Short mmCIF file of C-alpha atoms in Angstrom, two decimals:
data_model
loop_
_atom_site.label_atom_id
_atom_site.label_comp_id
_atom_site.label_asym_id
_atom_site.label_seq_id
_atom_site.Cartn_x
_atom_site.Cartn_y
_atom_site.Cartn_z
CA MET Q 16 -18.83 -40.37 -16.15
CA SER Q 17 -15.51 -39.93 -14.52
CA SER Q 18 -12.68 -41.98 -16.04
CA VAL Q 19 -14.89 -44.41 -18.11
CA SER Q 20 -14.13 -43.76 -21.62
CA ARG Q 21 -17.05 -44.60 -24.02
CA LEU Q 22 -16.48 -47.47 -26.43
CA SER Q 23 -17.64 -47.20 -30.02
CA VAL Q 24 -20.53 -49.45 -31.08
CA LEU Q 25 -17.89 -51.80 -32.69
CA GLY Q 26 -15.90 -51.65 -29.47
CA LEU Q 27 -18.87 -52.69 -27.37
CA SER Q 28 -19.76 -55.45 -29.73
CA ALA Q 29 -16.19 -56.71 -29.43
CA LEU Q 30 -16.37 -56.60 -25.67
CA LEU Q 31 -19.56 -58.48 -25.56
CA LEU Q 32 -18.18 -61.10 -27.88
CA LEU Q 33 -14.93 -61.41 -25.80
CA ALA Q 34 -17.32 -61.78 -22.71
CA ALA Q 35 -19.21 -64.72 -24.56
CA CYS Q 36 -16.06 -66.74 -23.86
CA GLY Q 37 -17.60 -69.15 -21.29
CA THR Q 38 -20.58 -67.35 -19.67
CA VAL Q 39 -24.08 -68.59 -18.99
CA PRO Q 40 -27.13 -66.63 -17.71
CA ASP Q 41 -27.23 -66.44 -13.88
CA ASP Q 42 -30.92 -67.61 -14.05
CA GLY Q 43 -30.88 -70.11 -16.63
CA ALA Q 44 -32.39 -67.83 -19.39
CA THR Q 45 -30.93 -68.01 -22.86
CA GLY Q 46 -28.78 -64.80 -23.99
CA ALA Q 47 -26.91 -64.11 -26.96
CA ALA Q 48 -23.79 -63.45 -24.95
CA ALA Q 49 -24.05 -66.73 -23.09
CA ALA Q 50 -22.62 -70.06 -23.76
CA ALA Q 51 -23.97 -73.51 -22.82
CA ALA Q 52 -21.63 -73.83 -19.78
CA ALA Q 53 -19.20 -71.86 -17.99
CA PRO Q 54 -15.70 -73.00 -16.60
CA PRO Q 55 -15.57 -73.31 -12.83
CA GLY Q 56 -14.76 -69.79 -11.28
CA VAL Q 57 -16.11 -67.85 -14.37
CA LEU Q 58 -18.94 -65.38 -13.68
CA LYS Q 59 -22.26 -66.26 -14.97
CA ILE Q 60 -24.06 -63.34 -16.75
CA ASN Q 61 -27.67 -62.98 -17.91
CA THR Q 62 -27.86 -60.60 -20.79
CA SER Q 63 -31.49 -61.36 -21.75
CA PRO Q 64 -34.22 -58.66 -21.18
CA GLU Q 65 -35.68 -60.77 -18.52
CA GLN Q 66 -33.31 -60.09 -15.76
CA ASN Q 67 -34.92 -61.70 -12.89
CA ARG Q 68 -33.25 -59.08 -10.71
CA ILE Q 69 -32.47 -59.48 -6.94
CA ARG Q 70 -35.22 -57.68 -5.22
CA ALA Q 71 -35.74 -56.10 -1.80
CA LYS Q 72 -38.57 -55.25 0.52
CA LYS Q 73 -40.15 -51.78 1.18
CA VAL Q 74 -39.01 -50.22 4.31
CA GLU Q 75 -42.00 -48.04 5.54
CA ALA Q 76 -39.77 -45.65 7.62
CA ILE Q 77 -37.56 -44.80 4.68
CA ALA Q 78 -40.50 -44.72 2.10
CA ALA Q 79 -42.08 -42.19 4.34
CA GLU Q 80 -38.97 -39.98 3.64
CA VAL Q 81 -39.69 -39.70 -0.08
CA PRO Q 82 -40.87 -36.21 -1.15
CA ALA Q 83 -44.75 -36.08 -1.27
CA ALA Q 84 -45.03 -35.48 -5.05
CA ILE Q 85 -43.06 -38.49 -5.94
CA ARG Q 86 -44.66 -40.66 -3.21
CA ALA Q 87 -48.08 -39.70 -4.66
CA LYS Q 88 -47.10 -40.57 -8.18
CA GLY Q 89 -45.77 -43.97 -6.90
CA GLU Q 90 -43.17 -44.11 -9.66
CA PHE Q 91 -39.32 -43.78 -9.60
CA LEU Q 92 -38.37 -42.58 -13.04
CA ILE Q 93 -34.60 -42.69 -13.42
CA GLY Q 94 -32.33 -41.97 -16.42
CA THR Q 95 -29.37 -43.85 -17.49
CA SER Q 96 -26.94 -43.65 -20.26
CA THR Q 97 -26.27 -47.02 -21.88
CA PHE Q 98 -22.67 -47.49 -22.96
CA GLU Q 99 -20.70 -50.63 -21.83
CA PRO Q 100 -21.07 -53.73 -19.55
CA PRO Q 101 -21.41 -54.21 -16.60
CA LEU Q 102 -22.46 -50.74 -15.92
CA SER Q 103 -25.46 -49.92 -18.07
CA PHE Q 104 -25.90 -51.53 -21.52
CA VAL Q 105 -28.57 -52.87 -23.79
CA ALA Q 106 -29.77 -56.45 -23.34
CA ASP Q 107 -29.95 -58.96 -26.24
CA ASP Q 108 -32.92 -57.46 -27.74
CA ASN Q 109 -30.94 -54.35 -28.31
CA VAL Q 110 -33.51 -52.17 -26.44
CA THR Q 111 -33.78 -53.06 -22.77
CA PRO Q 112 -31.34 -51.26 -20.35
CA ILE Q 113 -29.63 -53.67 -17.94
CA GLY Q 114 -26.59 -53.71 -15.86
CA VAL Q 115 -25.41 -52.98 -12.36
CA GLU Q 116 -26.79 -49.37 -12.50
CA GLU Q 117 -30.34 -50.68 -13.22
CA ASP Q 118 -29.96 -53.35 -10.50
CA ILE Q 119 -29.10 -51.02 -7.78
CA ALA Q 120 -31.83 -48.49 -8.96
CA SER Q 121 -34.31 -51.41 -8.87
CA LEU Q 122 -33.26 -52.32 -5.11
CA VAL Q 123 -33.54 -48.58 -4.20
CA ALA Q 124 -37.02 -48.34 -5.58
CA ASP Q 125 -38.18 -51.38 -3.80
CA VAL Q 126 -37.13 -50.09 -0.55
CA LEU Q 127 -38.94 -46.78 -1.22
CA GLY Q 128 -42.08 -48.53 -2.26
CA LEU Q 129 -41.96 -47.01 -5.83
CA LYS Q 130 -42.44 -48.73 -9.29
CA LEU Q 131 -39.24 -48.38 -11.17
CA ARG Q 132 -39.11 -46.95 -14.66
CA ILE Q 133 -35.86 -46.71 -16.66
CA GLU Q 134 -35.29 -44.43 -19.46
CA ALA Q 135 -32.09 -44.39 -21.60
CA THR Q 136 -30.75 -41.28 -22.84
CA SER Q 137 -27.59 -39.50 -23.97
CA TRP Q 138 -24.92 -38.57 -21.35
CA GLU Q 139 -25.58 -34.87 -21.86
CA ASN Q 140 -29.42 -35.12 -21.69
CA LEU Q 141 -29.21 -37.18 -18.57
CA PHE Q 142 -27.89 -34.12 -16.49
CA LEU Q 143 -30.33 -31.74 -18.15
CA ALA Q 144 -33.32 -34.10 -17.49
CA VAL Q 145 -32.41 -34.49 -13.66
CA ARG Q 146 -31.81 -30.78 -13.34
CA SER Q 147 -35.25 -30.05 -14.92
CA GLY Q 148 -37.12 -32.54 -12.77
CA LYS Q 149 -37.96 -35.03 -15.64
CA TYR Q 150 -36.07 -37.78 -13.94
CA ALA Q 151 -36.01 -38.30 -10.16
CA ALA Q 152 -32.50 -39.52 -10.34
CA GLY Q 153 -29.62 -40.44 -12.62
CA PHE Q 154 -27.94 -43.80 -12.19
CA SER Q 155 -25.08 -43.91 -14.68
CA ASN Q 156 -21.62 -44.37 -13.29
CA ILE Q 157 -21.75 -40.53 -12.31
CA THR Q 158 -18.74 -39.35 -10.28
CA VAL Q 159 -19.29 -36.96 -7.29
CA THR Q 160 -17.54 -33.68 -8.08
CA GLU Q 161 -17.39 -30.22 -6.30
CA GLU Q 162 -18.73 -28.57 -9.66
CA ARG Q 163 -21.63 -30.97 -9.93
CA LYS Q 164 -22.53 -30.44 -6.14
CA ASP Q 165 -23.42 -26.97 -6.97
CA VAL Q 166 -26.44 -28.10 -9.02
CA TYR Q 167 -27.15 -31.60 -7.94
CA ASP Q 168 -27.28 -33.74 -4.88
CA PHE Q 169 -25.65 -37.09 -4.60
CA ALA Q 170 -26.12 -40.40 -2.62
CA THR Q 171 -23.17 -42.59 -3.12
CA TYR Q 172 -23.13 -46.28 -3.94
CA ARG Q 173 -19.80 -47.44 -5.56
CA LEU Q 174 -16.10 -46.65 -5.49
CA ASP Q 175 -14.84 -44.79 -8.61
CA GLN Q 176 -11.95 -47.19 -9.30
CA LEU Q 177 -9.43 -47.72 -12.13
CA ALA Q 178 -7.80 -51.15 -12.48
CA TRP Q 179 -4.67 -52.85 -13.71
CA GLU Q 180 -5.49 -55.94 -15.74
CA VAL Q 181 -2.88 -58.65 -16.69
CA PRO Q 182 -3.03 -62.11 -18.28
CA LYS Q 183 -4.08 -64.76 -16.03
CA ASP Q 184 -0.78 -66.50 -16.21
CA SER Q 185 1.23 -63.21 -15.73
CA GLY Q 186 4.01 -63.03 -13.25
CA ILE Q 187 2.94 -59.56 -12.25
CA THR Q 188 1.15 -60.06 -8.93
CA SER Q 189 0.73 -56.25 -7.97
CA ILE Q 190 0.81 -52.79 -9.46
CA ALA Q 191 0.30 -50.16 -6.86
CA LYS Q 192 3.01 -47.53 -7.57
CA PRO Q 193 4.77 -45.92 -10.47
CA ALA Q 194 8.01 -48.11 -10.08
CA ASP Q 195 5.85 -51.16 -10.74
CA VAL Q 196 5.28 -50.31 -14.44
CA ALA Q 197 8.76 -48.95 -15.10
CA GLY Q 198 10.03 -50.58 -18.40
CA ARG Q 199 6.65 -52.43 -18.90
CA SER Q 200 4.43 -52.24 -21.89
CA VAL Q 201 1.12 -50.93 -20.91
CA ALA Q 202 -2.12 -50.11 -22.99
CA VAL Q 203 -4.29 -47.22 -22.04
CA GLY Q 204 -7.23 -45.31 -23.63
CA SER Q 205 -6.17 -42.09 -25.19
CA GLY Q 206 -7.62 -38.82 -23.57
CA THR Q 207 -8.69 -40.68 -20.53
CA ASN Q 208 -8.15 -39.97 -16.80
CA GLN Q 209 -6.14 -43.17 -16.61
CA GLU Q 210 -3.86 -41.94 -19.39
CA LYS Q 211 -3.18 -38.79 -17.42
CA ILE Q 212 -2.44 -40.89 -14.35
CA LEU Q 213 -0.11 -43.22 -16.30
CA LEU Q 214 1.80 -40.24 -17.94
CA GLY Q 215 2.31 -38.82 -14.50
CA TRP Q 216 3.74 -42.16 -13.13
CA ASP Q 217 6.00 -42.32 -16.16
CA LYS Q 218 7.32 -38.78 -15.46
CA GLN Q 219 8.18 -39.75 -11.99
CA ASN Q 220 9.93 -42.83 -13.12
CA ARG Q 221 12.08 -40.91 -15.55
CA ALA Q 222 12.90 -38.45 -12.97
CA ALA Q 223 14.08 -41.29 -10.58
CA GLY Q 224 16.24 -42.70 -13.28
CA LEU Q 225 13.96 -45.74 -13.94
CA LYS Q 226 12.99 -47.18 -17.45
CA PRO Q 227 10.06 -45.35 -19.17
CA VAL Q 228 6.83 -46.91 -19.68
CA GLN Q 229 5.98 -48.36 -23.08
CA ILE Q 230 2.57 -46.95 -23.60
CA GLN Q 231 0.36 -48.52 -26.28
CA TYR Q 232 -2.96 -47.27 -27.75
CA TYR Q 233 -5.69 -49.30 -29.21
CA LYS Q 234 -9.11 -48.14 -30.60
CA GLN Q 235 -11.07 -51.29 -29.87
CA ALA Q 236 -11.37 -53.42 -26.72
CA ALA Q 237 -10.86 -56.59 -28.83
CA ASP Q 238 -7.52 -55.28 -30.05
CA THR Q 239 -6.32 -54.55 -26.57
CA TYR Q 240 -7.17 -57.88 -25.25
CA LEU Q 241 -5.64 -59.72 -28.25
CA ALA Q 242 -2.43 -57.67 -27.60
CA LEU Q 243 -2.54 -58.73 -24.00
CA LYS Q 244 -3.06 -62.37 -24.66
CA SER Q 245 -0.43 -62.28 -27.34
CA GLY Q 246 2.13 -60.70 -25.04
CA ARG Q 247 2.54 -57.52 -26.98
CA ILE Q 248 1.51 -55.62 -23.88
CA GLN Q 249 1.87 -56.68 -20.26
CA ALA Q 250 -0.87 -54.73 -18.58
CA TYR Q 251 -3.82 -52.80 -19.38
CA PHE Q 252 -4.84 -49.72 -17.33
CA ALA Q 253 -8.66 -48.99 -17.59
CA PRO Q 254 -11.76 -48.36 -15.66
CA ASN Q 255 -12.30 -51.12 -12.97
CA PRO Q 256 -15.93 -52.00 -13.91
CA THR Q 257 -15.16 -53.04 -17.48
CA SER Q 258 -11.85 -54.72 -16.58
CA ALA Q 259 -13.29 -56.62 -13.55
CA TYR Q 260 -16.18 -57.64 -15.71
CA HIS Q 261 -13.96 -58.90 -18.51
CA ALA Q 262 -11.61 -60.76 -16.12
CA ALA Q 263 -14.63 -62.44 -14.48
CA VAL Q 264 -16.47 -63.53 -17.52
CA SER Q 265 -13.55 -64.50 -19.74
CA GLY Q 266 -11.30 -66.17 -17.13
CA ASP Q 267 -8.42 -65.02 -19.39
CA THR Q 268 -7.12 -62.26 -17.25
CA LYS Q 269 -6.83 -61.13 -13.67
CA ILE Q 270 -6.82 -57.77 -11.76
CA VAL Q 271 -3.66 -56.93 -9.83
CA GLY Q 272 -4.29 -53.57 -8.45
CA THR Q 273 -6.78 -50.73 -8.37
CA TYR Q 274 -6.42 -47.09 -8.16
CA SER Q 275 -8.82 -44.34 -7.24
CA GLY Q 276 -10.19 -42.52 -10.31
CA ALA Q 277 -9.78 -39.21 -8.32
CA GLY Q 278 -6.12 -39.71 -8.00
CA PRO Q 279 -3.71 -40.40 -4.94
CA THR Q 280 -5.28 -38.09 -2.43
CA LEU Q 281 -8.98 -38.80 -2.66
CA GLN Q 282 -10.99 -41.98 -3.07
CA GLY Q 283 -13.55 -41.16 -6.08
CA LEU Q 284 -17.15 -42.11 -5.42
CA ILE Q 285 -20.00 -43.01 -7.85
CA ALA Q 286 -23.56 -41.81 -6.83
CA ALA Q 287 -27.02 -41.54 -7.59
CA MET Q 288 -27.58 -37.90 -8.77
CA THR Q 289 -30.87 -35.91 -7.85
CA ARG Q 290 -32.03 -32.31 -8.42
CA LYS Q 291 -30.39 -30.01 -5.89
CA GLY Q 292 -32.59 -29.57 -2.79
CA ASP Q 293 -35.33 -31.77 -3.91
CA GLY Q 294 -35.15 -33.99 -0.69
CA LEU Q 295 -34.60 -37.24 -2.54
CA ALA Q 296 -30.88 -37.85 -1.87
CA LYS Q 297 -31.35 -38.58 1.67
CA PRO Q 298 -34.12 -41.42 1.27
CA ILE Q 299 -31.98 -42.83 -1.45
CA ALA Q 300 -28.93 -42.93 0.75
CA ASP Q 301 -30.91 -44.43 3.65
CA ALA Q 302 -32.36 -46.98 1.17
CA LEU Q 303 -28.82 -47.90 0.01
CA ASN Q 304 -27.66 -48.26 3.65
CA ALA Q 305 -30.48 -50.64 4.50
CA LEU Q 306 -29.52 -52.65 1.42
CA ILE Q 307 -25.74 -52.54 2.49
CA LYS Q 308 -26.85 -53.85 5.96
CA ASP Q 309 -29.04 -56.61 4.84
CA GLY Q 310 -26.67 -57.87 2.31
CA THR Q 311 -28.83 -57.43 -0.82
CA TYR Q 312 -26.40 -54.71 -2.11
CA ALA Q 313 -23.47 -56.92 -1.89
CA LYS Q 314 -25.23 -59.74 -3.93
CA VAL Q 315 -25.91 -57.38 -6.75
CA LEU Q 316 -22.33 -56.22 -6.84
CA ALA Q 317 -21.24 -59.83 -6.93
CA ARG Q 318 -23.68 -60.56 -9.71
CA TRP Q 319 -21.84 -58.13 -11.98
CA GLY Q 320 -18.35 -58.88 -10.71
CA LEU Q 321 -17.87 -55.59 -8.92
CA SER Q 322 -17.54 -56.61 -5.36
CA ASN Q 323 -14.23 -54.67 -5.05
CA GLU Q 324 -16.20 -51.49 -5.62
CA ALA Q 325 -18.52 -51.80 -2.65
CA VAL Q 326 -18.67 -48.84 -0.14
CA PRO Q 327 -19.34 -49.61 3.65
CA GLU Q 328 -22.09 -46.84 3.61
CA SER Q 329 -23.89 -44.55 1.34
CA LEU Q 330 -23.11 -40.75 1.88
CA VAL Q 331 -24.91 -37.67 0.84
CA ASN Q 332 -22.78 -35.09 -0.86
CA PRO Q 333 -19.28 -36.21 0.27
CA PRO Q 334 -16.09 -34.51 -0.89
CA GLY Q 335 -15.88 -34.81 -4.62
CA LEU Q 336 -13.37 -34.42 -7.31
CA PRO Q 337 -11.82 -31.02 -6.97
CA ARG Q 338 -12.84 -28.10 -9.13
CA GLU Q 339 -10.72 -27.71 -12.22
CA GLN Q 340 -8.11 -24.78 -11.82
#
């Protein structure tokens, strides 16, 4: 899953409650996380099972690239691991998987002329099921890594980004380098990739004679955002999707910088994952590139507040996170 740390059930509930501060469904439907009206500029989110997703048209030339067995079956069975919005999470019925991952998979299925079927599973089982051929693909915020490329093929569709989130009225306008957080109080998830990066920045600052970062840890998203609102912390370093989503639906915070989940030398990428050598990654990438070209892809990212994770094109098996040494 790259740098996205899983929230506990309580943490997820808290995040949805926080998101409820001024959201309405984007299609007029009633959702538990939706209010009657949203302030200007606040993202409108539909959390009901009836998503009324943005749809695309079948492209015959791309559909013809789909492996014969899948084409004959006419079904695009994808696996996802529901965890937190806006990536892949459960709707108000506590059953139906919704989110940006499902929306992108739906668009790909449309272009390929296949009927989409989504199955939620555990993170661990997702990889086993794709490897065994049970799922045609996995759509679950999966980062391309060199180790995973030994077993799977990938078609990229989002940047793997971390984000710096601060209060809306904060005087901080940009965080892009270690010196920008010297002496500041920053919250980060324990054991996450972003913690590793922040500790590295703090080490650089200390070596340069700058003030140390005051690192804070909170177990729940609600606690973190209360600390941010009260001024106990000045910034929150977290996965971009969840931070961008919170900033967009709450209107209380803003993003003042993003950073590659792969570190300073490589831009991390999120991709659809298929079984190695089964021939499906290329048609998925071609479908995504058609969606990028016609603007449908951009509409889906905007729907979930993730426009800043757009890629200019879908790539098959690009360089991934380096192997562990």
